[in-house]
JSON list of C-alpha atoms in Angstrom, two decimals:
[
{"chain": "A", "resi": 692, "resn": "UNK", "atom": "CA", "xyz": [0.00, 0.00, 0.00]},
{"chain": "A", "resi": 693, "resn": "UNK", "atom": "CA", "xyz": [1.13, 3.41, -0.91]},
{"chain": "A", "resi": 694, "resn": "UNK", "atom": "CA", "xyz": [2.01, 6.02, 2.04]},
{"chain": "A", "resi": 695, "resn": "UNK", "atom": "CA", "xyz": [2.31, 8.93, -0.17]},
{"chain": "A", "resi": 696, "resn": "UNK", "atom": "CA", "xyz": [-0.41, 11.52, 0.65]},
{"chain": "A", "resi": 697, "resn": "UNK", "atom": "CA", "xyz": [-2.80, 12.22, -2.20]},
{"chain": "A", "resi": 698, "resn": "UNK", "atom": "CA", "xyz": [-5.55, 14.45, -3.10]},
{"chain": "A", "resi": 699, "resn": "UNK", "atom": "CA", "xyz": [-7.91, 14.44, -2.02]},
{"chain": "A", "resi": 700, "resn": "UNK", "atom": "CA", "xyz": [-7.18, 13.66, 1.31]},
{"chain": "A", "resi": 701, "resn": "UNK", "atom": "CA", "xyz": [-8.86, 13.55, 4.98]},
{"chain": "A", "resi": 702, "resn": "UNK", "atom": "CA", "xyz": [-7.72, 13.78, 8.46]},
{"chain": "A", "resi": 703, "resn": "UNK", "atom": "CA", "xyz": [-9.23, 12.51, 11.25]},
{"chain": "A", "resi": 704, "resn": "UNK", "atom": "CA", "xyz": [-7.39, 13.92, 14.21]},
{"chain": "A", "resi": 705, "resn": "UNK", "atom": "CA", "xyz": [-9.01, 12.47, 17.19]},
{"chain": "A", "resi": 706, "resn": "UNK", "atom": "CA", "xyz": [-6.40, 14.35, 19.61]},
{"chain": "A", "resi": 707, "resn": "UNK", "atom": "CA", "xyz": [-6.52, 12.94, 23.28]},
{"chain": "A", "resi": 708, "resn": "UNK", "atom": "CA", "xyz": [-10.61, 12.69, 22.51]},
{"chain": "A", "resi": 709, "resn": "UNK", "atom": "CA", "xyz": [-10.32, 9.20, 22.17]},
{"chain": "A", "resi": 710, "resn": "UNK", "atom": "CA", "xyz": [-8.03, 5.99, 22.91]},
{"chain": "A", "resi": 711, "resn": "UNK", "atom": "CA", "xyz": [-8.19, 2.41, 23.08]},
{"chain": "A", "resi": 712, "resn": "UNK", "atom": "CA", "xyz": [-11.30, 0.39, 21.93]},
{"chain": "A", "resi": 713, "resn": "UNK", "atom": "CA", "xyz": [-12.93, 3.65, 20.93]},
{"chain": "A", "resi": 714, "resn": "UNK", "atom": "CA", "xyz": [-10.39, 4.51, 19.09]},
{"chain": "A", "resi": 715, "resn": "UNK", "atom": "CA", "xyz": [-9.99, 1.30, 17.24]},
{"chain": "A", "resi": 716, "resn": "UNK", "atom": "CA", "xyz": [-13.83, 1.23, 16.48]},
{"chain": "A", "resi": 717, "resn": "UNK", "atom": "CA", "xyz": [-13.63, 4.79, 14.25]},
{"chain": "A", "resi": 718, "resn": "UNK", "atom": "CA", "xyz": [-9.97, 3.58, 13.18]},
{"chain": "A", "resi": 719, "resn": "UNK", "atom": "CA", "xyz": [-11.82, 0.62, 11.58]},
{"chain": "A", "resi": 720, "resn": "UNK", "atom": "CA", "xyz": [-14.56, 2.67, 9.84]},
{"chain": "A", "resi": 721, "resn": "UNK", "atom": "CA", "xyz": [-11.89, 4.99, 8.50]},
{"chain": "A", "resi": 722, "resn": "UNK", "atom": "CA", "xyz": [-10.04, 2.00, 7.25]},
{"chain": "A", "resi": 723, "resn": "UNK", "atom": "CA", "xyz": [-13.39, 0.55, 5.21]},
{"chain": "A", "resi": 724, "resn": "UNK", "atom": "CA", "xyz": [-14.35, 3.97, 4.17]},
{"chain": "A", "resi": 725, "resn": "UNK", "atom": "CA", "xyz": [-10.16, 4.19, 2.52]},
{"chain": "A", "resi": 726, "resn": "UNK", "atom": "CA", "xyz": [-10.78, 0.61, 0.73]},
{"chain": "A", "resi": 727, "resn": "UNK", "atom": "CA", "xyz": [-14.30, 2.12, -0.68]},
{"chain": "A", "resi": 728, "resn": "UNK", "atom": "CA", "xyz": [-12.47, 5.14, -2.02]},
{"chain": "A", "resi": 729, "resn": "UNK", "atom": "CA", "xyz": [-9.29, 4.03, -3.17]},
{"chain": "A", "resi": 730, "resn": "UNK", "atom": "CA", "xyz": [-9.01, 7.73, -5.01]},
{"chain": "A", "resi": 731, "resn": "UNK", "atom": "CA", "xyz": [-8.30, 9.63, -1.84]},
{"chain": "A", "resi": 732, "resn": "UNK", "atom": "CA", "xyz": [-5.98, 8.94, 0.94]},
{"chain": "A", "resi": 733, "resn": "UNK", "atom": "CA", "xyz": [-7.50, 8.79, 4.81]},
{"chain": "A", "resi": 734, "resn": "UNK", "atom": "CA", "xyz": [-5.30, 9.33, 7.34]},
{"chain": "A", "resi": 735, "resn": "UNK", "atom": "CA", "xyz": [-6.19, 9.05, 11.09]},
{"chain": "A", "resi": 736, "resn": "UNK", "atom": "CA", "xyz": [-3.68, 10.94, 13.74]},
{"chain": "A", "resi": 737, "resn": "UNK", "atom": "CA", "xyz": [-3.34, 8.83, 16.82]},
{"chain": "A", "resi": 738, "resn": "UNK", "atom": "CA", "xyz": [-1.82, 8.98, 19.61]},
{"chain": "A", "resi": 739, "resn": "UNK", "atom": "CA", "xyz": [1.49, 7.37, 20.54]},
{"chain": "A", "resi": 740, "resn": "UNK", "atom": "CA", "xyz": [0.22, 4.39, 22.81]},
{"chain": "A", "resi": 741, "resn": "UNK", "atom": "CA", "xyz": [-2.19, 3.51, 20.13]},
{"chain": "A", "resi": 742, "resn": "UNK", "atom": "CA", "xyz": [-0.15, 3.38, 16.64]},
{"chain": "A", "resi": 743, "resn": "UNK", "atom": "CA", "xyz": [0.80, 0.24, 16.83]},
{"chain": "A", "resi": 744, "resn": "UNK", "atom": "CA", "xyz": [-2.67, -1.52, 17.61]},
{"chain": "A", "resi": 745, "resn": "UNK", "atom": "CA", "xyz": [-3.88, 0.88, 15.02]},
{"chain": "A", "resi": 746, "resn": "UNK", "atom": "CA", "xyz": [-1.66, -0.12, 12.67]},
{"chain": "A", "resi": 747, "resn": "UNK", "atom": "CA", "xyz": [-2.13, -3.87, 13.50]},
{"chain": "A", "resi": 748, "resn": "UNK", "atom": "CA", "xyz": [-6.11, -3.46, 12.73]},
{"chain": "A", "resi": 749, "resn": "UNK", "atom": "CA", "xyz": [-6.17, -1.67, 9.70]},
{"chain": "A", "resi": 750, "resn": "UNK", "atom": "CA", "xyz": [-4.85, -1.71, 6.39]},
{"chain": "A", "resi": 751, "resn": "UNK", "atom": "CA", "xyz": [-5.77, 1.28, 4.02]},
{"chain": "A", "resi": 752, "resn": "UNK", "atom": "CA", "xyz": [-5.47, 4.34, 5.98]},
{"chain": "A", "resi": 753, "resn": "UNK", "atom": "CA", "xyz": [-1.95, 5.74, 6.73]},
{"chain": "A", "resi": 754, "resn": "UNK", "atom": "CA", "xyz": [-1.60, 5.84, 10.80]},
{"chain": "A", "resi": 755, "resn": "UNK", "atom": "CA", "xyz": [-0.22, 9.60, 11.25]},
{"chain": "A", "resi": 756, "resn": "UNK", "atom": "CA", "xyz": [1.73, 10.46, 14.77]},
{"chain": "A", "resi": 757, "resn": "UNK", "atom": "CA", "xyz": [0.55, 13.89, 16.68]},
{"chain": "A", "resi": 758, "resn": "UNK", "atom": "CA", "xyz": [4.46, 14.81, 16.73]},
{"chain": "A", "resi": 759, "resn": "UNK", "atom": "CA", "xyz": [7.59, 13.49, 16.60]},
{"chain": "A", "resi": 760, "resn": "UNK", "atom": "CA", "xyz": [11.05, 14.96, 17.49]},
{"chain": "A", "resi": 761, "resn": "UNK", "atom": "CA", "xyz": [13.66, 15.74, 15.25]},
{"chain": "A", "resi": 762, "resn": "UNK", "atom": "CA", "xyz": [16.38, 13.42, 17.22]},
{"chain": "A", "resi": 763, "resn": "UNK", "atom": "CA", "xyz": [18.32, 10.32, 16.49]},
{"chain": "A", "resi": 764, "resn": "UNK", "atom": "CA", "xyz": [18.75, 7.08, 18.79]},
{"chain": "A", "resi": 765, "resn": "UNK", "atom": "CA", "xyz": [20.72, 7.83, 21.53]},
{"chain": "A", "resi": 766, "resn": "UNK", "atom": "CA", "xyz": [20.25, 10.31, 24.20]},
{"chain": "A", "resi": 767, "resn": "UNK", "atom": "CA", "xyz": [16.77, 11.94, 24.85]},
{"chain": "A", "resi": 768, "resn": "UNK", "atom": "CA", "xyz": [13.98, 10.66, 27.59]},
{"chain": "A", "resi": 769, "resn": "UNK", "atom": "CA", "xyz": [10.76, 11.84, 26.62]},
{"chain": "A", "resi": 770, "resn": "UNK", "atom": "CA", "xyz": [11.42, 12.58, 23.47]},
{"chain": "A", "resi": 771, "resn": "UNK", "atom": "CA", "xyz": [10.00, 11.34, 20.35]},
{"chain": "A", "resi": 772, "resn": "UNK", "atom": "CA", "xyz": [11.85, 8.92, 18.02]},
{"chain": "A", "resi": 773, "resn": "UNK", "atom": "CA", "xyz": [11.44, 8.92, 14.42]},
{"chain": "A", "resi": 774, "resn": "UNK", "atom": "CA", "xyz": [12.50, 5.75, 14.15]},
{"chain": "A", "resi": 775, "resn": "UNK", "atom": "CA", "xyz": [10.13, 4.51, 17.16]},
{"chain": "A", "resi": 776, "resn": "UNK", "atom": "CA", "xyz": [6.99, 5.85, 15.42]},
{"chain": "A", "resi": 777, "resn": "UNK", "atom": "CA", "xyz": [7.97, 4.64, 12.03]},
{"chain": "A", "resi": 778, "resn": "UNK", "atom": "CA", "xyz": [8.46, 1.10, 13.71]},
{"chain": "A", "resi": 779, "resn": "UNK", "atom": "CA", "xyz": [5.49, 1.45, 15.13]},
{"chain": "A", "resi": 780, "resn": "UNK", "atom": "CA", "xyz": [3.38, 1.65, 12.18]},
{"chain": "A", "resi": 781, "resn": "UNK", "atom": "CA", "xyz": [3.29, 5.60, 11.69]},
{"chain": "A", "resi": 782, "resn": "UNK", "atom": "CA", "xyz": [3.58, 6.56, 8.26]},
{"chain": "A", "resi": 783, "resn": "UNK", "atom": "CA", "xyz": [2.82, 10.28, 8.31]},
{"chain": "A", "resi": 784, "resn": "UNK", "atom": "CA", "xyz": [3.61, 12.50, 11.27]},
{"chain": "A", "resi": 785, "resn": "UNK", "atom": "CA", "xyz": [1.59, 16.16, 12.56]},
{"chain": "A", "resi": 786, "resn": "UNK", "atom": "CA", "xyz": [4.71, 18.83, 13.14]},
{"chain": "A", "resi": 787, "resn": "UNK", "atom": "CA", "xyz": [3.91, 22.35, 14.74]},
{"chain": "A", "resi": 788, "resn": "UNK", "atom": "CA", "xyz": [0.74, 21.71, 15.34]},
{"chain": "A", "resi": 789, "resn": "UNK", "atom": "CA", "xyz": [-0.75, 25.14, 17.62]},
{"chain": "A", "resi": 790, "resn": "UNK", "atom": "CA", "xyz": [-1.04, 22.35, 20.67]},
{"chain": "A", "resi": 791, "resn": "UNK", "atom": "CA", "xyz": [2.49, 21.24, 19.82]},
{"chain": "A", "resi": 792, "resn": "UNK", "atom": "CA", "xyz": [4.38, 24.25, 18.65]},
{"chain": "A", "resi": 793, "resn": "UNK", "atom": "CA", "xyz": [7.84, 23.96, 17.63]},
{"chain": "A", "resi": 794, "resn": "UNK", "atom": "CA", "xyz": [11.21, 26.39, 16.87]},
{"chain": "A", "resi": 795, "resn": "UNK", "atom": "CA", "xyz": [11.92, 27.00, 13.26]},
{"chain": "A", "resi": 796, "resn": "UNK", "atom": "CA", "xyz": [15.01, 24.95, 13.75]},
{"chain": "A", "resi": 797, "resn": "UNK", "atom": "CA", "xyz": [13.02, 21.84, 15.84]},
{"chain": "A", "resi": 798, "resn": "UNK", "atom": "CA", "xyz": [10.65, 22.12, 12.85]},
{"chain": "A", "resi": 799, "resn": "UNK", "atom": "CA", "xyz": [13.55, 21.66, 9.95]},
{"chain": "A", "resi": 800, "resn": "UNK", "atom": "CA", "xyz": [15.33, 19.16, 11.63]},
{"chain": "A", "resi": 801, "resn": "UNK", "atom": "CA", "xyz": [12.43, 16.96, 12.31]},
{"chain": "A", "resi": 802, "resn": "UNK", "atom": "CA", "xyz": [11.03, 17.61, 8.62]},
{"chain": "A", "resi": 803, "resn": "UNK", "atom": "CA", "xyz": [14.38, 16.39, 8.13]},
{"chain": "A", "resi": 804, "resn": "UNK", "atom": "CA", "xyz": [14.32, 13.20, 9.95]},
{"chain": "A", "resi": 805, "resn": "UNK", "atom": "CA", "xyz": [11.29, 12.18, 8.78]},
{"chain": "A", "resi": 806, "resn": "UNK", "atom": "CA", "xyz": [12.51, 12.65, 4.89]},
{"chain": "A", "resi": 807, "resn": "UNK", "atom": "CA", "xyz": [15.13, 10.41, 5.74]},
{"chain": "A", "resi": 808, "resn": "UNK", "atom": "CA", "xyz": [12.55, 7.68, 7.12]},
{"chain": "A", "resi": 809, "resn": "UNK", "atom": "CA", "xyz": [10.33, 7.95, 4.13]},
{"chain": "A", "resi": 810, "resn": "UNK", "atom": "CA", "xyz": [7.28, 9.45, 6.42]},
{"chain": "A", "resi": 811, "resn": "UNK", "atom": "CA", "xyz": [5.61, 12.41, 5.18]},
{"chain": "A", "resi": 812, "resn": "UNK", "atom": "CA", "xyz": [5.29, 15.62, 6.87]},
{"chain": "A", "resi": 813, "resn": "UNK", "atom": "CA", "xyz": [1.94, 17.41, 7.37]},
{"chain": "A", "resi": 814, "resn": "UNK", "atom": "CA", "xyz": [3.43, 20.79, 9.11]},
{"chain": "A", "resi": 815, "resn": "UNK", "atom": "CA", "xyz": [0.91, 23.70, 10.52]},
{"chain": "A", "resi": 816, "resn": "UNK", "atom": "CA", "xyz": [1.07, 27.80, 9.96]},
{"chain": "A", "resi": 817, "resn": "UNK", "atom": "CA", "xyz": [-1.45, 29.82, 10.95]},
{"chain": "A", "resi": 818, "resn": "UNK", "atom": "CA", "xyz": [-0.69, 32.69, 8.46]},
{"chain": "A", "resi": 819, "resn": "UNK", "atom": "CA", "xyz": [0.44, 33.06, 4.80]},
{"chain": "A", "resi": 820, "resn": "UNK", "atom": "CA", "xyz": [4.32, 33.91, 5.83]},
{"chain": "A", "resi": 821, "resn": "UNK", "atom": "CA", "xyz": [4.65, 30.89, 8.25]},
{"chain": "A", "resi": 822, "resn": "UNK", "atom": "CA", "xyz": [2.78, 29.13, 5.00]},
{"chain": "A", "resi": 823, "resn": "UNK", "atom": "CA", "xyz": [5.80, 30.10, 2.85]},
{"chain": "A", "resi": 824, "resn": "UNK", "atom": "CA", "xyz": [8.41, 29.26, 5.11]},
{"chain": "A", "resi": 825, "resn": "UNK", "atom": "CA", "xyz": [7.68, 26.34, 5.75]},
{"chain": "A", "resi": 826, "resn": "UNK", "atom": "CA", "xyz": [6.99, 25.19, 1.88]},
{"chain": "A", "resi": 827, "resn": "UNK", "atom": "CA", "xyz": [10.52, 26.41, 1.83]},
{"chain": "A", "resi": 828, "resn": "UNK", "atom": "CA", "xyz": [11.15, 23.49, 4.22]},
{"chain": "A", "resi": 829, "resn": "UNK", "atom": "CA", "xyz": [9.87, 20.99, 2.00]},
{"chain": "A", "resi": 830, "resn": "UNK", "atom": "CA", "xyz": [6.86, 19.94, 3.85]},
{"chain": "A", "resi": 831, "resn": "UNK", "atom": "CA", "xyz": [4.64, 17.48, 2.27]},
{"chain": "A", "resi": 832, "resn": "UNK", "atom": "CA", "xyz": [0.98, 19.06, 3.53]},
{"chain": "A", "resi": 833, "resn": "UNK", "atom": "CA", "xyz": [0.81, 22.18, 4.87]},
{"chain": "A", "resi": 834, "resn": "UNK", "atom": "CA", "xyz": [-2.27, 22.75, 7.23]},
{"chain": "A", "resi": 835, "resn": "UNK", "atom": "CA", "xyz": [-3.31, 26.00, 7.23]},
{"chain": "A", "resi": 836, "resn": "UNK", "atom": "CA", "xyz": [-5.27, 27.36, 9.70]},
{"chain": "A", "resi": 837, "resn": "UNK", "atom": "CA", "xyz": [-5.36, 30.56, 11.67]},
{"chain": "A", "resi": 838, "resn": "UNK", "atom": "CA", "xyz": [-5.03, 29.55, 15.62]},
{"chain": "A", "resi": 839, "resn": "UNK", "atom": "CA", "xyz": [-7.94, 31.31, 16.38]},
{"chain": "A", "resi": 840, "resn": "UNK", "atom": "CA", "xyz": [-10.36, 29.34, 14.33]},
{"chain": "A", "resi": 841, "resn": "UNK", "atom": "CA", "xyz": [-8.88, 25.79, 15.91]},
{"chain": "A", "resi": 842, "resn": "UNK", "atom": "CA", "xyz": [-12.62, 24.53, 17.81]},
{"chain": "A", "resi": 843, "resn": "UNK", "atom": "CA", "xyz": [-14.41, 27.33, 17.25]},
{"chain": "A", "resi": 844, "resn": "UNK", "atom": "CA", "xyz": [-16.79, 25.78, 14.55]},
{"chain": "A", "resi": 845, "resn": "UNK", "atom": "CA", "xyz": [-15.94, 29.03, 11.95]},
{"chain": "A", "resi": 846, "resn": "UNK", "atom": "CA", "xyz": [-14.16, 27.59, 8.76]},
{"chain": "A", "resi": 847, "resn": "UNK", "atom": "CA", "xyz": [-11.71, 30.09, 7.06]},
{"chain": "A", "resi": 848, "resn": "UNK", "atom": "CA", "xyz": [-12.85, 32.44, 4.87]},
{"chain": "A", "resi": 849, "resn": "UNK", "atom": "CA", "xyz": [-12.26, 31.78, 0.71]},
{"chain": "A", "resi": 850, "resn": "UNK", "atom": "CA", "xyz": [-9.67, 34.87, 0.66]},
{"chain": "A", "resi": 851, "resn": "UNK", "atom": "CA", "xyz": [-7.35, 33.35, 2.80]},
{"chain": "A", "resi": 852, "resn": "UNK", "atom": "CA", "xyz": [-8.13, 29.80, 1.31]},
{"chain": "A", "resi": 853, "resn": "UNK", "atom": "CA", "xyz": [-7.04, 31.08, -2.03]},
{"chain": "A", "resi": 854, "resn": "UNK", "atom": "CA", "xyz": [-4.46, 33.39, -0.88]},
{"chain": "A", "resi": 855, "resn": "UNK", "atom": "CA", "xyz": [-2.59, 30.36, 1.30]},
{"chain": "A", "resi": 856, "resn": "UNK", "atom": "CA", "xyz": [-3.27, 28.04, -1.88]},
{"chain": "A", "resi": 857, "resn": "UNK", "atom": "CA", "xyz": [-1.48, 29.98, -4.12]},
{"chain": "A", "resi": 858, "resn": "UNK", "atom": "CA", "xyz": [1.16, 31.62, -2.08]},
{"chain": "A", "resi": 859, "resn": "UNK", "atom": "CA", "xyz": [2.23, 27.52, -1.24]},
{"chain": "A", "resi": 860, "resn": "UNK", "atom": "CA", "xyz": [1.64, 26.30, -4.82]},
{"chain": "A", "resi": 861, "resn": "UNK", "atom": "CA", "xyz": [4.30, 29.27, -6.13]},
{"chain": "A", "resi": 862, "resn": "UNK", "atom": "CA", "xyz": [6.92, 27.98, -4.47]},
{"chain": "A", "resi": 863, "resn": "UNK", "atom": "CA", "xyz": [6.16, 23.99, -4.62]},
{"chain": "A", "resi": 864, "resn": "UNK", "atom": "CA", "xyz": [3.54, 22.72, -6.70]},
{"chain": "A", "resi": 865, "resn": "UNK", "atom": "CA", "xyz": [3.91, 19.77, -5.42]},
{"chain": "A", "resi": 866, "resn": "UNK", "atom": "CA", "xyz": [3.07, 20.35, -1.45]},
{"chain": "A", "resi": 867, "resn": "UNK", "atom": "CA", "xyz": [-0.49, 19.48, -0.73]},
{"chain": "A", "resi": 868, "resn": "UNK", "atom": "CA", "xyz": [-2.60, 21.90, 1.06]},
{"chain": "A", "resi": 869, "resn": "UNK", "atom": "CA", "xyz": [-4.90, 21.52, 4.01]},
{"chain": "A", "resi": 870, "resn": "UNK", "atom": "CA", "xyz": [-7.65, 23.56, 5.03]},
{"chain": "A", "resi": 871, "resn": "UNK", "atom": "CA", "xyz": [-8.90, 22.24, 8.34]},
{"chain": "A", "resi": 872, "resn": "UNK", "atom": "CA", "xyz": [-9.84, 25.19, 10.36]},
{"chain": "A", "resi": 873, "resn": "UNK", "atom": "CA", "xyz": [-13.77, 25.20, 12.39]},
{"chain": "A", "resi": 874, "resn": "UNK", "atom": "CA", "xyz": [-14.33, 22.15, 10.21]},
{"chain": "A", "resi": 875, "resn": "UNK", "atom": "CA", "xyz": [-17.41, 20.70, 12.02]},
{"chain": "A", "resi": 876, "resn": "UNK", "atom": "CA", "xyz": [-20.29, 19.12, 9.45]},
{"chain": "A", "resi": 877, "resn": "UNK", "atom": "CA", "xyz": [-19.75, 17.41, 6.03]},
{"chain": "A", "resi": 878, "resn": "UNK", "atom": "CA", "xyz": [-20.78, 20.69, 4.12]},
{"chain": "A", "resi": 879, "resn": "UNK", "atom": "CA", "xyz": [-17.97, 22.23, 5.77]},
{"chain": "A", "resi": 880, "resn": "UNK", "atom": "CA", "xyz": [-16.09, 19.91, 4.29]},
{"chain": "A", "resi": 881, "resn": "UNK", "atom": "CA", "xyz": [-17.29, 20.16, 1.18]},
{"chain": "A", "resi": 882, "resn": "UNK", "atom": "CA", "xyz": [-17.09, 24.31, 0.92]},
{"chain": "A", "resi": 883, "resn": "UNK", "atom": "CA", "xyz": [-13.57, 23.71, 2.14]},
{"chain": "A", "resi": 884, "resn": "UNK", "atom": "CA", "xyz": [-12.96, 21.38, -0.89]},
{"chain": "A", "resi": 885, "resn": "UNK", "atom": "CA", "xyz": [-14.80, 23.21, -3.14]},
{"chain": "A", "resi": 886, "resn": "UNK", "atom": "CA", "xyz": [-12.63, 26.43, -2.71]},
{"chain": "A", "resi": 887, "resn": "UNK", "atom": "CA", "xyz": [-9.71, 24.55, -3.50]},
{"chain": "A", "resi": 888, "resn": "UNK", "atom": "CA", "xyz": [-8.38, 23.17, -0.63]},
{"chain": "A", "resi": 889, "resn": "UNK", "atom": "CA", "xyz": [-6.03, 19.51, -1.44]},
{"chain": "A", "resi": 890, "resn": "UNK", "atom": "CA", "xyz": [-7.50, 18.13, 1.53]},
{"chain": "A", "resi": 891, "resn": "UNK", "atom": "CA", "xyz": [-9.51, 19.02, 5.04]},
{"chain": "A", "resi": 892, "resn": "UNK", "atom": "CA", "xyz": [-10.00, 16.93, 8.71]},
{"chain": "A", "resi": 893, "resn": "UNK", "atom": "CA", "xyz": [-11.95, 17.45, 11.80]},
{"chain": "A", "resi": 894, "resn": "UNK", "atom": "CA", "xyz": [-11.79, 16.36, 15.54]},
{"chain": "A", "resi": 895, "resn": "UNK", "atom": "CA", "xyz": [-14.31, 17.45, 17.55]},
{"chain": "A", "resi": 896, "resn": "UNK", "atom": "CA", "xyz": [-17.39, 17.98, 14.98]},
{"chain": "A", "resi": 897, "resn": "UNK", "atom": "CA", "xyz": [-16.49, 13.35, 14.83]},
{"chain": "A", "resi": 898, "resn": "UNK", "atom": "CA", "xyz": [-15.75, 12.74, 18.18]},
{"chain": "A", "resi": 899, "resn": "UNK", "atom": "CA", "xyz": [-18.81, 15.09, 19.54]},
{"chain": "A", "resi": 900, "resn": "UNK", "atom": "CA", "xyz": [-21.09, 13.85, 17.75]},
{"chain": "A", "resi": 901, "resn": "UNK", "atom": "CA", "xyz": [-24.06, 11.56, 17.99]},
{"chain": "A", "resi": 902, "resn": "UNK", "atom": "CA", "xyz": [-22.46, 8.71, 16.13]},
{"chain": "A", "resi": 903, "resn": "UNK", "atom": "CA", "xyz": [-19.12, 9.74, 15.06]},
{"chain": "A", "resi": 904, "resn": "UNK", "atom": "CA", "xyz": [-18.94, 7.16, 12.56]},
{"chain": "A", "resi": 905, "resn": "UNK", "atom": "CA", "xyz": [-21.73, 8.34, 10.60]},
{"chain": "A", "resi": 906, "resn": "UNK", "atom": "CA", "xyz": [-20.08, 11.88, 10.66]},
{"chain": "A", "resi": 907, "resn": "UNK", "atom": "CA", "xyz": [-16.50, 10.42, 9.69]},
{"chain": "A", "resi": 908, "resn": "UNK", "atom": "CA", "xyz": [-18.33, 8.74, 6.64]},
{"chain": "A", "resi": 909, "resn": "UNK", "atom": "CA", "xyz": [-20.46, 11.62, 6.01]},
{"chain": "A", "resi": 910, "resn": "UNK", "atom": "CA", "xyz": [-17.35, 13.90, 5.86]},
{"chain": "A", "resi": 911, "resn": "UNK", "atom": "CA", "xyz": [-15.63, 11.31, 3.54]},
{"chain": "A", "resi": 912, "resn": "UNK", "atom": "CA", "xyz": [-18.59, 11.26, 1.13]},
{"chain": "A", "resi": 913, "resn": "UNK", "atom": "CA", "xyz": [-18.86, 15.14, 0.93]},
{"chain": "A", "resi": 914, "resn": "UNK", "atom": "CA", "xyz": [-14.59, 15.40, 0.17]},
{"chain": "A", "resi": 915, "resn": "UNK", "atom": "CA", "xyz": [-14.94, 12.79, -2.67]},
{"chain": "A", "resi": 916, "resn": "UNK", "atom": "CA", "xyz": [-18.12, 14.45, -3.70]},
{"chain": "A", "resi": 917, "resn": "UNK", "atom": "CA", "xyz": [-16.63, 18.31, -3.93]},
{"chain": "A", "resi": 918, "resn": "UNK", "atom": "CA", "xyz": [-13.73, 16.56, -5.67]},
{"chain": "A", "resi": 919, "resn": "UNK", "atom": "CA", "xyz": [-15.23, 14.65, -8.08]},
{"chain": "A", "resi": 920, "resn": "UNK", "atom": "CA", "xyz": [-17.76, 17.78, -9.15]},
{"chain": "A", "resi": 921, "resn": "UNK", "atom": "CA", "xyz": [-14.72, 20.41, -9.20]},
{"chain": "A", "resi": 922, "resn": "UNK", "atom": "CA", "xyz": [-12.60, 17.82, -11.39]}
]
């Protein structure tokens, strides 16, 4: 199976919502819902406990770590490995996330690392700049989305959807972009897609709702949908 992020892609990034059996369930459904649309990639973030019984359970999705750390085996408690997660099953890996924020050098040497382990790099800015600077890192997705939208149930607006599409796309063509912010119902996702976006993901509008399978496949559905219809 391929681990190289395509669009259209999703992200479900259950955060520290979920673990364990629960976790496995919606991992599962994610996994069924990747074999059913073999045209998209689904990735589920998980957290570090759980990649390996993740990984063990499913097949088509690609098993993304919350973080890793730009080190090398050695020295370093509490750290994370690169080469742990990627024995673990972790294909893909979330870096600078605004719960996990990182120094401009952390960030290139862990985008770094994971290049040299073959596990692609979806790295967060919250503005256009910090979108440019790291495309000149040679991230694989860049998420974009302003900190203060993260929850709040308010997607980004199509200016700065287009204006952090482009500004990315001029210097790598080739970097996927994510547009993630306030995404909480499948026609958020599929505005989101719509505008342009390479790829969107969600965390609490799954995990709070009334069956957060149903809203993982609806959310699926509307990204191949908006795809499919914008060609």
């Amino acid at each position: 199976m391929s681990t190289k992020i395509k669009s259209p892609f999703f992200v479900f990034n259950p955060k520290s919502y979920l673990y364990g059996e629960e976790l496995l369930k919606l991992a599962k459904r994610a996994d069924e819902l990747a074999a059913k649309y073999p045209e998209c990639s689904i990735l589920v973030t998980v957290p570090f406990a759980d990649i390996a019984a993740v990984k063990q359970t499913t097949e088509k999705i690609i098993v993304t770590a919350q973080h890793m750390d730009g080190i090398y085996p050695g020295r370093g408690i509490g750290h994370v490995l690169p080469e742990s997660i990627y024995h673990a099953g972790a294909r893909a890996v979330f870096l600078n996330h605004a719960e996990r924020p990182m120094t401009v050098a952390a960030l290139a040497q862990a985008i770094t690392r994971a290049k040299e382990l073959g596990i692609e790099t979806i790295v967060c800015a919250d503005s256009i700049p910090e979108a440019q600077a790291v495309a000149m890192m040679g991230a694989d997705v860049i998420l974009c989305e302003p900190t203060e939208l993260i929850g709040t149930g308010q997607t980004s607006d199509r200016s700065y959807i287009e204006q952090t599409n482009q500004a990315i796309k001029a210097i790598d063509a080739d970097i996927l972009v994510m547009q993630a912010a306030g995404i909480s119902t499948a026609d958020d996702v599929y505005r989101t897609m719509e505008l342009g976006a390479d790829g969107t993901g969600c965390t609490s509008g799954i995990t709070n709702a009334d069956s957060p399978a149903e809203m993982l496949t609806a959310m699926v559905e509307a990204l191949v949908k908006a795809h499919k219809e914008r060609g």
